[in-house]
XYZ file of C-alpha atoms in Angstrom:
677
model
C -20.675 -39.683 29.970
C -18.672 -36.290 30.159
C -16.837 -35.592 27.435
C -13.454 -35.703 27.779
C -11.932 -32.403 26.968
C -10.193 -31.862 23.642
C -5.821 -30.914 23.488
C -5.802 -27.334 21.923
C -3.525 -29.197 18.625
C -7.340 -31.214 18.650
C -9.686 -28.110 18.736
C -6.876 -25.731 16.517
C -6.907 -28.439 13.639
C -10.277 -29.053 13.763
C -13.869 -27.144 12.037
C -15.182 -24.540 14.384
C -18.461 -26.434 15.408
C -20.401 -25.187 18.922
C -19.141 -28.187 20.454
C -15.191 -27.350 20.521
C -16.481 -23.649 21.240
C -16.388 -24.345 25.020
C -12.949 -25.252 24.250
C -12.174 -22.039 22.018
C -13.287 -19.373 24.865
C -11.808 -21.327 27.970
C -8.462 -21.881 26.249
C -5.888 -20.050 28.940
C -3.665 -17.911 26.576
C -1.595 -14.682 27.625
C -3.434 -12.105 25.141
C -1.566 -9.797 23.447
C -4.135 -7.543 24.567
C -3.524 -3.665 26.245
C -5.660 -3.142 29.414
C -8.004 -1.316 27.636
C -8.998 -4.325 25.028
C -8.452 -6.615 27.158
C -11.049 -4.697 29.703
C -13.766 -4.329 26.454
C -13.004 -8.032 25.538
C -14.150 -9.082 28.772
C -17.242 -6.502 29.073
C -18.369 -8.177 25.502
C -19.133 -11.474 27.068
C -20.464 -9.221 30.037
C -23.100 -7.163 28.004
C -24.011 -10.463 26.124
C -25.337 -11.974 29.432
C -22.761 -14.618 30.620
C -19.142 -15.204 31.225
C -17.019 -16.623 28.946
C -17.020 -19.834 31.311
C -21.297 -19.679 31.524
C -21.359 -19.240 27.603
C -18.923 -22.516 27.459
C -20.946 -24.483 29.463
C -23.866 -23.349 27.458
C -22.534 -24.491 23.921
C -21.780 -27.892 25.288
C -25.723 -28.238 26.354
C -25.682 -27.518 22.760
C -23.612 -30.443 21.449
C -26.031 -32.923 20.322
C -27.925 -29.920 18.057
C -24.600 -30.009 16.238
C -25.531 -26.327 14.447
C -21.795 -25.430 14.280
C -20.379 -21.644 15.037
C -18.982 -20.963 11.676
C -22.492 -21.319 9.496
C -24.107 -19.124 12.339
C -21.507 -16.229 11.751
C -21.462 -16.432 8.345
C -25.247 -16.851 8.224
C -25.844 -13.966 10.188
C -23.455 -12.245 8.526
C -21.008 -10.757 11.766
C -18.002 -12.567 9.132
C -17.536 -13.186 5.408
C -16.184 -16.323 4.124
C -12.681 -14.968 3.688
C -12.402 -13.837 6.965
C -13.551 -16.882 8.466
C -10.673 -18.533 6.967
C -7.795 -16.365 8.101
C -9.196 -16.479 11.567
C -9.032 -19.952 11.886
C -5.391 -19.567 10.170
C -4.391 -17.130 12.486
C -5.667 -18.991 15.553
C -3.632 -22.280 14.829
C -0.658 -19.853 13.942
C -0.896 -18.026 17.887
C -2.502 -19.901 19.780
C -5.244 -17.180 20.751
C -8.600 -18.822 21.400
C -11.062 -18.045 18.090
C -12.827 -14.810 19.412
C -10.047 -13.501 20.821
C -8.305 -13.936 17.456
C -10.941 -11.927 15.736
C -10.107 -9.094 17.821
C -6.590 -9.263 18.173
C -6.982 -9.240 14.268
C -9.362 -6.631 13.824
C -12.108 -8.574 11.808
C -14.144 -7.496 15.432
C -13.983 -5.065 17.464
C -14.400 -6.097 21.157
C -17.918 -3.645 20.795
C -19.251 -5.924 17.750
C -18.078 -8.893 19.958
C -20.606 -8.706 21.749
C -23.217 -7.935 19.114
C -22.077 -11.409 17.869
C -22.659 -12.812 21.506
C -25.665 -11.616 22.554
C -26.807 -12.539 18.897
C -25.278 -16.332 20.110
C -26.647 -16.054 22.641
C -30.263 -15.591 21.691
C -29.489 -18.757 19.635
C -28.905 -21.141 22.315
C -31.677 -20.388 24.514
C -33.923 -20.351 21.228
C -32.942 -23.454 20.187
C -32.097 -24.695 24.110
C -36.335 -23.503 24.579
C -37.577 -24.804 21.546
C -38.465 -21.463 19.891
C -35.919 -20.636 17.663
C -37.851 -18.335 14.923
C -36.705 -20.491 11.484
C -38.173 -23.289 13.662
C -41.106 -22.179 14.306
C -41.605 -20.327 10.888
C -41.328 -24.052 9.620
C -43.427 -25.747 12.305
C -46.221 -23.910 12.067
C -45.871 -24.102 7.587
C -46.283 -19.645 7.566
C -42.909 -20.664 5.224
C -40.541 -22.609 3.162
C -36.880 -23.462 3.783
C -36.262 -22.019 -0.224
C -37.915 -19.053 1.363
C -35.628 -19.165 4.501
C -32.043 -19.579 2.274
C -33.131 -16.208 0.331
C -34.088 -14.212 3.819
C -30.801 -15.258 5.117
C -28.936 -14.338 1.959
C -30.304 -11.172 1.799
C -29.767 -10.685 5.534
C -25.732 -11.286 5.121
C -25.950 -8.878 2.041
C -27.508 -6.005 3.296
C -26.672 -6.135 6.720
C -30.532 -6.181 8.052
C -31.918 -7.877 10.536
C -33.473 -11.559 9.938
C -37.090 -10.169 10.738
C -36.348 -7.160 8.175
C -34.802 -9.192 5.779
C -38.356 -12.121 6.022
C -40.710 -8.883 4.853
C -38.677 -7.767 2.166
C -38.211 -11.344 0.519
C -41.743 -12.022 1.329
C -41.144 -15.085 2.974
C -43.994 -13.767 5.311
C -46.693 -11.701 6.528
C -45.805 -8.865 8.915
C -49.297 -9.863 10.649
C -48.206 -13.659 11.074
C -44.795 -12.555 11.972
C -46.389 -10.428 14.402
C -48.405 -13.215 16.017
C -45.194 -15.427 15.956
C -43.949 -12.630 18.218
C -47.074 -12.435 20.455
C -47.311 -16.195 20.932
C -43.928 -16.971 20.800
C -42.135 -14.012 22.767
C -44.863 -12.388 24.610
C -43.696 -9.241 22.071
C -46.892 -6.921 21.426
C -47.015 -4.902 17.986
C -46.913 -1.605 17.428
C -48.998 -0.200 14.865
C -47.909 2.966 13.706
C -49.373 5.712 11.851
C -47.596 8.324 9.693
C -50.811 10.705 10.321
C -51.640 9.975 13.865
C -47.799 9.710 15.049
C -46.900 12.446 17.833
C -43.667 14.119 16.518
C -42.774 15.235 20.325
C -41.381 11.849 21.401
C -38.527 11.839 18.601
C -36.444 13.869 20.899
C -36.570 11.005 23.422
C -34.010 8.702 22.146
C -30.689 9.205 20.493
C -31.223 9.670 16.612
C -28.107 8.063 15.435
C -29.650 5.062 17.332
C -32.911 5.137 15.762
C -31.100 5.295 12.130
C -29.236 2.253 11.977
C -31.334 0.064 14.401
C -34.289 0.850 13.598
C -36.661 2.141 16.286
C -38.340 5.125 17.515
C -40.492 6.195 20.661
C -44.309 6.065 19.693
C -46.355 6.149 23.073
C -45.550 6.435 26.808
C -47.084 4.488 29.772
C -46.287 5.915 32.887
C -42.332 6.358 33.171
C -42.010 3.880 30.544
C -41.304 4.908 27.097
C -43.027 2.807 24.376
C -40.472 1.416 21.487
C -41.154 -0.091 17.923
C -38.356 -1.517 16.795
C -37.456 -3.867 13.715
C -35.663 -6.220 16.007
C -37.332 -6.113 19.405
C -35.844 -9.428 20.878
C -32.183 -7.206 20.577
C -31.506 -7.000 24.531
C -28.038 -4.934 23.888
C -29.541 -2.067 21.815
C -32.417 -1.961 24.603
C -29.821 -1.739 27.234
C -28.133 0.769 24.918
C -31.274 2.769 25.134
C -32.148 2.496 28.987
C -28.810 3.815 29.670
C -28.613 6.967 27.099
C -32.059 7.920 28.510
C -32.437 6.735 31.809
C -36.065 5.808 31.028
C -37.353 2.336 31.179
C -37.931 0.385 27.474
C -41.084 -1.413 26.667
C -39.901 -3.390 23.202
C -42.671 -3.562 20.599
C -42.295 -5.781 17.618
C -43.351 -2.883 14.898
C -43.177 -2.960 10.267
C -39.847 -2.101 9.337
C -40.901 0.201 6.548
C -43.367 2.032 9.007
C -40.422 2.665 11.013
C -38.359 3.804 7.940
C -41.428 6.720 6.849
C -41.607 7.980 10.429
C -37.941 8.542 10.589
C -37.834 9.974 7.164
C -40.442 12.596 8.017
C -39.288 13.371 11.634
C -35.183 13.574 11.231
C -33.672 15.205 8.414
C -31.801 13.750 6.229
C -27.912 13.370 7.022
C -26.408 15.716 4.588
C -23.484 13.923 2.335
C -21.125 16.482 0.401
C -20.149 15.815 -2.786
C -17.140 14.335 -2.894
C -18.454 11.552 -0.940
C -21.183 10.591 -2.904
C -19.105 10.618 -5.676
C -16.058 8.056 -3.666
C -18.640 5.567 -2.504
C -21.878 4.158 -4.366
C -25.186 4.487 -2.065
C -24.521 1.431 -0.618
C -21.084 1.938 0.661
C -22.340 5.519 2.013
C -25.318 3.431 3.587
C -22.489 1.758 5.455
C -20.327 4.631 6.135
C -22.883 6.041 8.112
C -24.276 2.797 10.165
C -20.175 3.232 10.916
C -20.584 7.011 11.949
C -23.569 5.350 13.521
C -21.888 2.297 15.928
C -18.986 1.281 17.249
C -16.842 0.522 14.388
C -14.156 2.510 15.068
C -11.343 0.413 13.721
C -13.550 0.539 10.354
C -14.056 4.146 10.390
C -10.420 4.838 10.650
C -9.968 2.452 7.644
C -12.790 3.597 5.570
C -11.642 7.889 5.786
C -8.159 6.440 4.807
C -9.357 4.562 1.709
C -11.651 7.601 0.647
C -9.034 9.505 1.098
C -6.571 7.095 -1.304
C -9.237 7.053 -4.113
C -10.052 10.604 -3.855
C -6.166 11.055 -4.442
C -5.897 13.123 -1.426
C -2.684 14.229 -0.140
C -4.135 15.421 3.093
C -6.802 14.296 5.757
C -7.888 16.954 8.345
C -9.930 15.567 11.410
C -10.985 18.790 12.742
C -13.162 18.892 16.281
C -16.105 21.870 16.245
C -18.909 22.871 18.807
C -20.794 19.814 17.608
C -19.377 18.150 15.725
C -15.533 16.666 13.957
C -15.170 17.278 10.847
C -13.056 15.525 7.728
C -11.852 17.245 4.971
C -9.645 15.855 2.114
C -6.593 18.280 0.367
C -7.283 17.017 -3.514
C -5.334 19.071 -5.806
C -4.169 21.655 -3.088
C -8.376 22.347 -2.047
C -9.403 21.336 1.119
C -12.729 19.719 0.528
C -15.464 18.458 3.070
C -15.907 14.558 3.360
C -17.937 14.128 6.638
C -18.907 14.959 9.947
C -19.592 13.034 11.864
C -21.012 13.350 16.025
C -18.198 15.413 18.959
C -18.745 12.617 20.805
C -17.480 9.570 17.852
C -14.281 11.623 17.894
C -12.393 10.179 20.704
C -12.613 6.748 19.753
C -11.806 7.997 16.299
C -8.608 10.259 17.208
C -7.074 7.489 19.980
C -7.638 4.948 17.273
C -5.319 6.850 15.356
C -3.031 7.830 17.942
C -2.867 4.327 18.766
C -1.675 2.912 14.944
C 0.661 5.792 14.921
C 2.651 5.025 18.252
C 1.297 8.239 20.001
C 0.711 8.901 23.665
C -3.412 8.915 23.760
C -3.689 10.204 27.027
C -1.629 13.245 25.965
C -4.025 15.688 24.466
C -2.341 19.051 25.835
C 0.470 18.617 23.233
C 1.360 18.888 19.883
C 2.637 14.650 18.585
C 3.658 14.061 15.783
C 3.793 10.202 14.653
C 4.062 7.548 11.594
C 1.302 5.257 9.968
C 2.043 2.481 7.895
C -1.025 0.407 6.727
C -2.631 -1.633 4.355
C -6.036 0.909 2.575
C -8.188 -0.441 -0.582
C -5.305 -3.595 -1.081
C -2.400 -0.903 -1.311
C 0.157 -0.072 1.164
C 0.352 3.384 2.621
C 2.597 5.680 4.800
C 1.065 8.437 7.040
C 2.831 11.212 8.403
C -0.025 11.922 11.417
C 0.724 15.514 13.278
C -1.670 16.167 16.414
C -2.933 20.192 17.763
C -4.653 21.176 20.723
C -7.175 23.270 20.104
C -10.066 24.973 21.632
C -12.273 22.576 21.294
C -10.464 19.149 21.063
C -7.280 17.543 19.566
C -6.563 19.030 15.334
C -5.158 15.632 13.513
C -3.778 15.880 9.933
C -2.225 13.100 8.317
C -0.006 13.368 5.496
C -0.561 10.664 2.913
C 2.486 10.034 1.278
C 2.600 8.052 -1.882
C 6.410 8.203 -3.619
C 4.732 7.424 -7.649
C 3.703 11.295 -6.821
C 6.976 12.592 -6.110
C 9.733 10.103 -7.388
C 9.550 11.644 -10.740
C 11.950 12.512 -13.764
C 12.672 16.107 -14.560
C 10.768 15.776 -17.377
C 7.570 14.553 -16.036
C 6.938 17.982 -14.154
C 5.370 20.173 -16.952
C 8.723 22.196 -17.643
C 9.073 23.513 -21.186
C 11.449 22.032 -23.470
C 14.075 25.158 -23.431
C 13.285 25.197 -19.153
C 14.061 21.470 -19.235
C 17.358 21.798 -20.736
C 18.746 24.919 -18.335
C 17.350 22.385 -15.713
C 19.143 19.812 -16.573
C 22.843 21.588 -17.417
C 22.527 23.318 -13.842
C 21.979 19.822 -11.698
C 24.364 18.144 -13.616
C 27.471 20.689 -12.966
C 29.826 19.749 -10.872
C 29.085 22.270 -8.552
C 27.369 25.150 -8.093
C 24.076 26.271 -6.133
C 20.788 25.177 -7.371
C 17.376 26.499 -5.215
C 14.109 25.561 -5.717
C 11.847 28.490 -4.490
C 7.987 29.060 -3.810
C 5.466 28.909 -0.762
C 4.433 25.843 1.034
C 2.672 23.078 -1.085
C 4.494 24.521 -4.158
C 5.367 20.989 -5.197
C 9.570 22.303 -4.350
C 10.282 18.816 -2.861
C 9.291 16.985 -5.582
C 11.340 19.125 -8.033
C 14.231 18.731 -5.748
C 13.909 14.580 -5.919
C 13.365 14.787 -8.987
C 16.479 16.310 -9.935
C 18.471 13.970 -7.097
C 16.944 11.374 -9.090
C 18.841 12.348 -12.386
C 22.488 12.521 -10.995
C 21.872 9.358 -8.736
C 24.688 6.847 -10.057
C 27.309 4.765 -8.400
C 30.171 7.037 -9.015
C 28.559 10.213 -6.330
C 27.800 10.098 -3.073
C 24.894 11.964 -2.735
C 23.407 13.530 0.951
C 20.628 15.020 2.402
C 19.661 16.858 5.060
C 15.988 16.561 5.532
C 13.520 18.249 8.082
C 11.409 15.435 8.003
C 12.237 12.872 5.584
C 9.036 11.434 3.892
C 10.574 9.783 1.581
C 13.358 7.065 0.922
C 15.343 7.224 -2.120
C 16.995 4.473 -3.008
C 21.132 5.125 -3.468
C 21.184 8.103 -1.545
C 22.139 8.384 2.339
C 19.383 10.770 4.210
C 19.538 12.725 6.986
C 16.862 13.683 9.563
C 17.172 17.102 11.228
C 16.651 16.702 15.252
C 16.807 19.899 17.277
C 16.743 18.003 20.544
C 20.340 16.859 19.995
C 21.672 20.053 18.318
C 21.435 18.156 15.037
C 20.081 21.731 12.385
C 20.522 21.673 9.010
C 23.702 24.241 9.289
C 25.398 21.097 11.753
C 24.029 18.682 9.723
C 25.860 20.458 6.689
C 29.066 20.778 8.419
C 29.167 17.562 8.823
C 28.104 16.423 5.946
C 30.821 18.550 4.057
C 33.422 16.020 5.997
C 31.862 13.009 4.246
C 33.201 13.188 0.743
C 29.682 13.982 -0.528
C 29.724 15.322 -3.952
C 25.919 16.071 -4.104
C 24.089 17.522 -1.732
C 20.390 18.205 -0.604
C 19.267 21.000 2.622
C 15.857 20.382 2.686
C 15.139 24.245 3.570
C 17.661 27.430 4.080
C 16.240 29.040 7.148
C 18.892 31.073 9.328
C 22.035 32.740 7.970
C 24.205 30.089 9.681
C 22.856 27.876 7.072
C 23.109 29.802 4.140
C 26.989 30.893 4.887
C 27.432 27.023 5.030
C 25.630 26.325 1.892
C 27.233 28.662 0.114
C 30.748 27.369 1.328
C 29.475 24.413 0.193
C 28.766 25.394 -3.305
C 32.148 27.046 -4.204
C 34.271 24.316 -2.202
C 32.830 21.376 -5.447
C 30.121 20.450 -4.055
C 26.654 20.534 -6.458
C 24.379 21.880 -3.190
C 20.300 21.718 -3.689
C 18.152 23.873 -1.063
C 14.805 26.077 -1.466
C 14.072 29.438 -0.048
C 10.395 30.933 0.485
C 10.235 33.662 -2.203
C 8.157 34.599 -4.079
C 10.171 34.278 -7.195
C 12.957 33.183 -8.294
C 15.384 36.137 -8.572
C 13.908 37.386 -4.539
C 16.182 34.285 -4.011
C 18.658 36.316 -4.961
C 17.877 39.186 -2.551
C 17.053 37.034 0.490
C 19.808 35.398 0.952
C 21.869 39.198 0.397
C 20.083 39.871 3.191
C 20.862 36.938 4.975
C 24.492 38.143 5.338
C 25.845 36.293 1.761
C 28.540 39.125 0.378
C 28.058 39.404 -2.773
C 31.443 38.282 -4.134
C 30.104 35.307 -2.941
C 26.541 35.222 -4.701
C 27.868 35.733 -7.711
C 29.816 32.770 -7.783
C 27.755 30.310 -6.086
C 24.140 30.105 -7.065
C 24.305 29.169 -10.644
C 20.596 28.140 -11.113
C 16.941 29.655 -9.437
C 13.546 27.854 -9.845
C 10.366 29.530 -8.780
C 7.273 27.717 -9.001
C 2.974 27.492 -7.858
C 0.658 24.471 -8.671
C -1.583 24.678 -10.485
C -5.187 22.847 -11.128
C -5.315 20.699 -14.517
C -9.070 20.518 -15.818
C -10.670 18.053 -16.083
C -10.844 16.954 -19.472
C -13.941 14.693 -19.284
C -15.838 17.941 -18.876
C -13.986 20.713 -19.081
C -15.902 23.313 -21.725
C -14.189 25.270 -24.556
C -14.884 28.601 -25.333
C -13.792 32.412 -26.598
C -12.303 34.637 -24.010
C -13.874 37.671 -23.594
C -12.344 41.040 -25.722
C -10.189 41.877 -22.246
C -9.451 38.568 -21.539
C -7.885 37.835 -25.548
C -5.914 41.112 -24.556
C -4.455 39.711 -21.203
C -3.413 36.370 -22.555
C -1.579 37.973 -25.896
C -4.110 37.078 -28.119
C -4.775 39.270 -31.314
C -8.380 41.006 -30.980
C -9.987 38.789 -34.159
C -7.993 35.256 -32.374
C -10.904 32.542 -32.508
C -8.886 30.842 -30.415
C -10.542 28.707 -27.572
C -9.668 28.243 -23.582
C -10.797 25.972 -21.188
C -13.732 26.649 -18.862
C -13.687 24.094 -15.358
C -17.314 22.692 -15.916
C -17.324 19.835 -13.156
C -18.640 15.844 -13.085
C -18.530 13.081 -10.903
C -14.974 12.409 -12.487
C -13.734 15.042 -10.610
C -16.284 15.640 -7.887
C -17.495 18.073 -9.306
C -14.373 20.452 -9.049
C -13.975 20.948 -12.618
C -10.162 20.082 -12.265
C -8.611 16.911 -11.690
C -4.382 16.588 -10.836
C -2.252 19.294 -10.975
C 1.210 20.717 -12.851
C 3.365 23.053 -12.008
C 3.531 26.554 -13.429
C 7.956 27.718 -13.724
C 10.203 30.400 -13.277
C 13.746 29.088 -14.852
C 16.536 31.770 -13.530
C 20.218 30.443 -15.129
C 22.803 33.029 -13.926
C 24.161 34.327 -16.702
C 27.526 36.139 -17.040
C 25.323 39.702 -17.139
C 23.766 38.582 -13.792
C 26.378 37.768 -11.984
C 27.909 41.275 -12.624
C 24.523 43.030 -11.539
C 24.878 40.633 -8.494
C 27.970 41.962 -7.951
C 27.067 45.063 -7.978
C 24.614 45.312 -5.531
C 21.660 45.946 -8.650
C 17.576 45.797 -7.243
C 15.426 43.117 -8.147
C 14.031 45.126 -10.574
C 16.464 45.683 -12.329
C 17.734 42.323 -12.498
C 14.462 40.965 -13.902
C 15.030 43.303 -16.669
C 18.043 41.779 -17.919
C 16.597 37.717 -17.265
C 13.924 38.899 -19.858
C 16.577 40.149 -21.820
C 18.223 36.837 -21.665
C 15.222 35.125 -22.585
C 14.051 33.336 -18.862
C 11.103 32.044 -18.955
C 8.561 33.983 -15.907
C 5.482 32.746 -14.231
C 3.143 34.448 -15.286
C 3.984 34.190 -19.055
C 4.631 30.489 -18.481
C 0.636 30.089 -17.118
C -0.111 32.128 -19.619
C 0.829 29.816 -22.388
C -0.731 26.736 -20.139
C -4.265 28.403 -20.147
C -3.396 28.459 -23.812
C -2.676 25.382 -24.005
C -6.108 23.496 -22.845
C -4.098 22.571 -19.202
C -5.223 24.805 -16.789
C -7.946 27.412 -16.756
C -6.848 31.041 -16.439
C -9.326 31.702 -13.067
C -6.668 29.051 -12.021
C -3.794 30.988 -12.612
C -5.301 33.878 -11.448
C -6.041 31.761 -8.053
C -2.557 30.585 -7.973
C -0.332 33.653 -9.019
C -2.574 36.329 -7.529
C -2.095 38.444 -11.076
């Protein structure tokens, strides 16, 4: 009797069994996929050897066998139980078919879905023809149910083939298993010998496939290549090898341990940068390498971002090289290699990032900017993405935006107590100009945001003009510069002056026009905070003067200038305290007989073998005294003003840095690197 077609409600609220798979596969739904994803989804069924409808009919034939899809997917390690629960819940809420849901939720890529369907097809055919491997082994009494259960657990845990797990658990010997393959599947056995192996054959197959799928060529028969495989019934892999090599493949069953010996001897082991080995366990590194070699682009991108978050990286660089895609993390201001991947894998990875950022993936000739919000390692992560076309391909830089890294109080920035008091007095003043100077990446934005946090009270109207607005500050009006509509810093500042603002922040004074409007704002009762790219605090006065600001206006407008650099803090887990050499004692201002020890960076796993962990700022704080105002009016030189500031007991970068060395916060080598002494 023909089964009555189930309603969608019946399907969605019942267990996902093989009998209901037909309904799940053939439910007519408009997918929220792009054309490319839909095509990949359809291709997954084609690669499995059958259309969706044909697969559903095969499932219907197996109704009487009663094996559930849930058991199959979890047993084979394609899904975790938690993923399965999520997928079933999403199926109920969206009306998508089960496999469409897996792809839509990014639990499985279309490529991974192809592997699932291929294995499912093999399972169905084996059961219909009575040659399923587990049934044969039990029927021949070659193993027990308990051993098979342990084998399934190991295969799922280590994500290896069932055959490989059989050998690792010693549920059956290789000889007995090879006899089954010869008798039931007509697959010959390969006897590999490390001593007699012809190493010229190793170049016939792609290295990534041999590593990830445990296969190796071991002979030729005319135009055919004999390939030893841990899973010689993997038709999808055989097709992939034939497509990539244009060779006819004759699969042979081989002991995976023998295959691994051949690969270990004749294929160079991929080098893993120290930072990657410190971030990930050996198992995770193996998974990471397999993701590079497979088509799991979604998981690959997630791993890259999770690695950056766990490493405290501020930026991720994806840089195309001649044959590879190099991935680097910027940690504590320094770039470190994380990993490399084959050049052919770079396009899907970069496309995935551009899709997440809402960019045009077809545009590769012009720079683009985008923004990504996602969950990584259980945390909400914001990323600012920028692309740049190079002669070798698109380079991508992702800025990892962590609010906790910038939203700090002034007392957490590393100011000395006297300097902290000076800065607080300046930012709590009703008017005046407070400037923060330093090169790119010196933490100027963090200092400005911390100052705004100090003065952010309900009785004040605070407006910022930024390019770009990276962090949203509660209670503060933030404006994004947009040159396309002529909303520049200067135009934005003019508009803000008509908004009854008490405190203004201008992201950067870049030109004459912005400088003039900023000075006028500071002189008309506003507190104005901004940045300048100068090497020293008093260099800001000279820069504004050369931008055309008259000395009389400068002397009245500027109240405080801060210069800063970020230095890496020595790792407290591995740092060594040593007596400095005589010459160094003199440079640090220590007497020749001093027994004062200073830190030296060593390197350990906690700091990724760099010797440093985290950063702090070295500051120069100059408050404009009456004496300095007079010198500005007279047009005094920068060197003369520096001498006057020293008499006012102002702090300077070098002295502040030396103090942090003597306090054991950073090393002298790091101070030299940062301040260029």
